[in-house]
Short mmCIF file of C-alpha atoms in Angstrom, two decimals:
data_model
loop_
_atom_site.label_atom_id
_atom_site.label_comp_id
_atom_site.label_asym_id
_atom_site.label_seq_id
_atom_site.Cartn_x
_atom_site.Cartn_y
_atom_site.Cartn_z
CA LEU K 1 -8.93 -4.82 -19.04
CA ILE K 2 -8.63 -1.82 -21.37
CA ARG K 3 -6.21 -3.66 -23.69
CA GLU K 4 -8.50 -6.69 -23.87
CA LEU K 5 -11.61 -4.55 -24.31
CA ALA K 6 -9.97 -2.75 -27.24
CA GLN K 7 -8.98 -6.06 -28.86
CA VAL K 8 -12.47 -7.52 -28.49
CA TYR K 9 -14.15 -4.30 -29.68
CA THR K 10 -11.96 -4.17 -32.79
CA ALA K 11 -12.61 -7.83 -33.56
CA PHE K 12 -16.37 -7.55 -33.04
CA ALA K 13 -16.56 -4.33 -35.09
CA ARG K 14 -15.01 -6.29 -37.98
CA GLY K 15 -17.42 -9.16 -37.49
CA ASN K 16 -14.74 -11.47 -36.10
CA SER K 17 -14.90 -13.60 -32.99
CA SER K 18 -12.95 -12.77 -29.85
CA PRO K 19 -9.17 -12.94 -30.39
CA LEU K 20 -8.56 -13.55 -26.68
CA GLU K 21 -7.28 -16.91 -25.55
CA ASP K 22 -8.68 -18.54 -22.44
CA LEU K 23 -6.85 -17.38 -19.33
CA PRO K 24 -4.32 -19.90 -18.07
CA ILE K 25 -5.38 -19.20 -14.47
CA GLN K 26 -8.39 -17.82 -12.62
CA TYR K 27 -8.81 -15.99 -9.33
CA VAL K 28 -9.50 -19.34 -7.67
CA ASP K 29 -5.93 -20.36 -8.56
CA PHE K 30 -4.61 -17.31 -6.72
CA SER K 31 -6.79 -18.26 -3.76
CA HIS K 32 -5.31 -21.77 -3.74
CA TRP K 33 -1.78 -20.31 -3.84
CA GLN K 34 -2.59 -18.20 -0.81
CA GLN K 35 -4.09 -21.13 1.07
CA ARG K 36 -0.99 -23.24 0.38
CA TYR K 37 1.23 -20.33 1.44
CA LEU K 38 -0.66 -19.93 4.70
CA GLN K 39 0.02 -23.59 5.47
CA SER K 40 3.74 -23.39 4.63
CA ASP K 41 6.79 -22.79 6.79
CA GLN K 42 7.14 -19.31 5.25
CA LEU K 43 4.11 -18.15 7.21
CA ASP K 44 6.03 -18.35 10.51
CA SER K 45 8.73 -16.05 9.13
CA GLN K 46 6.11 -13.57 7.89
CA LEU K 47 4.20 -13.58 11.18
CA SER K 48 7.42 -13.22 13.16
CA TYR K 49 8.29 -10.10 11.16
CA TRP K 50 4.87 -8.49 11.73
CA LYS K 51 4.76 -9.37 15.43
CA LYS K 52 8.17 -7.75 15.90
CA GLN K 53 7.30 -4.77 13.70
CA LEU K 54 4.02 -4.01 15.51
CA ALA K 55 5.00 -4.95 19.09
CA GLY K 56 3.94 -2.12 21.39
CA ALA K 57 2.41 -0.12 18.56
CA PRO K 58 -0.15 2.50 19.56
CA ARG K 59 -3.77 1.36 19.19
CA ALA K 60 -4.99 4.72 17.92
CA LEU K 61 -3.62 8.07 16.88
CA ASN K 62 -4.99 10.80 19.09
CA LEU K 63 -5.59 13.68 16.75
CA PRO K 64 -7.27 16.85 17.97
CA THR K 65 -10.88 16.84 16.82
CA ASP K 66 -13.82 19.17 17.06
CA ARG K 67 -15.74 16.59 19.11
CA PRO K 68 -14.94 13.56 21.27
CA ARG K 69 -14.35 10.18 19.68
CA PRO K 70 -17.59 8.13 19.83
CA ALA K 71 -17.74 4.98 21.96
CA VAL K 72 -18.76 3.01 18.88
CA GLN K 73 -16.81 3.66 15.69
CA THR K 74 -19.06 4.78 12.82
CA HIS K 75 -16.61 5.01 9.88
CA ARG K 76 -18.24 8.26 8.80
CA GLY K 77 -15.80 10.76 7.45
CA ALA K 78 -15.15 13.40 4.88
CA ARG K 79 -12.77 14.05 2.07
CA HIS K 80 -10.86 17.10 0.96
CA GLU K 81 -9.32 17.13 -2.50
CA PHE K 82 -6.58 19.45 -3.67
CA LYS K 83 -3.93 19.55 -6.38
CA LEU K 84 -0.25 20.21 -5.98
CA SER K 85 1.29 22.71 -8.35
CA ALA K 86 3.49 21.46 -11.16
CA GLU K 87 6.48 23.16 -9.51
CA LEU K 88 5.90 21.45 -6.17
CA THR K 89 5.32 18.09 -7.86
CA GLY K 90 8.57 18.51 -9.78
CA ALA K 91 10.44 19.40 -6.60
CA LEU K 92 9.00 16.36 -4.79
CA ASN K 93 10.00 14.11 -7.69
CA GLU K 94 13.52 15.56 -7.66
CA LEU K 95 13.81 15.09 -3.89
CA SER K 96 12.63 11.50 -4.27
CA ARG K 97 15.21 10.78 -6.97
CA ARG K 98 17.99 12.44 -4.99
CA GLU K 99 17.16 10.45 -1.83
CA ASP K 100 16.59 7.18 -3.76
CA VAL K 101 12.99 6.80 -2.62
CA THR K 102 9.69 6.69 -4.47
CA LEU K 103 7.30 9.62 -4.59
CA PHE K 104 4.95 7.54 -2.42
CA MET K 105 7.65 7.25 0.25
CA THR K 106 8.29 11.00 0.17
CA VAL K 107 4.62 11.86 0.52
CA LEU K 108 4.21 9.20 3.26
CA ALA K 109 7.11 10.72 5.23
CA ALA K 110 5.58 14.19 4.94
CA TRP K 111 2.18 12.81 6.00
CA GLN K 112 3.75 11.15 9.03
CA VAL K 113 5.47 14.40 10.04
CA LEU K 114 2.13 16.19 9.79
CA LEU K 115 0.36 13.50 11.84
CA SER K 116 3.11 13.65 14.45
CA ARG K 117 2.85 17.40 14.76
CA TYR K 118 -0.94 17.35 15.13
CA SER K 119 -1.02 14.44 17.56
CA ASN K 120 2.26 15.00 19.46
CA GLU K 121 2.91 11.29 18.89
CA LYS K 122 6.31 9.99 17.79
CA ASP K 123 5.38 6.35 17.11
CA LEU K 124 3.13 6.25 14.05
CA VAL K 125 1.46 3.42 12.17
CA VAL K 126 -0.13 4.28 8.84
CA GLY K 127 -2.09 1.75 6.82
CA THR K 128 -1.77 1.61 3.05
CA ASP K 129 -2.96 -0.78 0.42
CA ILE K 130 -0.74 -2.75 -1.93
CA ALA K 131 -1.64 -4.46 -5.19
CA ASN K 132 -0.75 -7.95 -3.87
CA ARG K 133 -0.09 -9.37 -7.34
CA ASN K 134 3.01 -11.38 -6.54
CA HIS K 135 2.63 -13.77 -9.45
CA ALA K 136 3.19 -12.56 -13.02
CA GLU K 137 0.25 -14.74 -14.06
CA THR K 138 -2.16 -12.54 -12.09
CA GLU K 139 -1.34 -9.35 -14.00
CA SER K 140 -3.97 -9.99 -16.67
CA LEU K 141 -6.67 -11.09 -14.24
CA VAL K 142 -9.46 -8.71 -13.35
CA GLY K 143 -10.13 -8.79 -9.63
CA PHE K 144 -9.45 -7.23 -6.29
CA PHE K 145 -6.10 -8.54 -5.05
CA SER K 146 -5.41 -5.72 -2.60
CA ASN K 147 -3.82 -6.22 0.79
CA MET K 148 -3.27 -3.73 3.62
CA LEU K 149 0.15 -2.99 5.05
CA ALA K 150 0.92 -1.34 8.37
CA LEU K 151 3.84 1.07 7.98
CA ARG K 152 5.35 2.03 11.34
CA THR K 153 7.73 4.94 11.72
CA ASP K 154 9.58 6.22 14.78
CA LEU K 155 10.10 9.97 14.96
CA SER K 156 11.27 10.01 18.60
CA ALA K 157 14.88 10.84 17.70
CA ASN K 158 13.70 13.93 15.78
CA PRO K 159 15.31 12.73 12.53
CA SER K 160 16.16 15.07 9.68
CA PHE K 161 13.78 14.72 6.75
CA ALA K 162 16.51 12.94 4.77
CA ASP K 163 16.97 10.44 7.61
CA LEU K 164 13.20 10.02 7.90
CA LEU K 165 13.01 9.28 4.16
CA GLN K 166 15.57 6.48 4.57
CA GLN K 167 13.66 5.07 7.55
CA VAL K 168 10.39 5.19 5.58
CA ARG K 169 12.13 3.55 2.61
CA ASP K 170 13.36 0.69 4.81
CA VAL K 171 9.96 0.29 6.46
CA CYS K 172 8.18 0.20 3.10
CA LEU K 173 10.61 -2.22 1.44
CA ASN K 174 10.47 -4.59 4.41
CA ALA K 175 6.68 -4.41 4.50
CA TYR K 176 6.52 -5.15 0.76
CA ALA K 177 8.74 -8.18 1.32
CA HIS K 178 6.36 -9.40 4.03
CA GLN K 179 3.05 -8.48 2.41
CA ASN K 180 1.62 -11.99 2.23
CA THR K 181 0.25 -12.07 5.77
#
């Protein structure tokens, strides 16, 4: 969007017409791809993976709260922002490189350890979004292509953090490979 906006702005500032070519595809094309995919044999493989991955998963994470969970979910919440120091960020990046994981995977593993400690749960499912742009043709399209992935981690064997990072890496990579359902 920014690249195209800059091109159009420059052209219009010079009195020229838009230099952008018509897009070869539209969001509706992506929608048709998904509909065809959902009617293909690949869907069974994807669903089989997710059914196996989430079999017996906990329905909720019981975190200690300052009041009881309401009978009807309200989706009200709060947010707390903070910044990590440059030193800590550098150390996390180095750890990620050393363990052959992404920074996201490292932070996810730490988040899961924290959730486990607060909840005393060892089977954790964390939801995260993914860009869901599996076709190179969709990279230049403006639109919301996001999909949610359920990332399940088992801390019952009290793994070392290095072992947990490898488990999280495997979980993430498998979920990415099965993100279409």
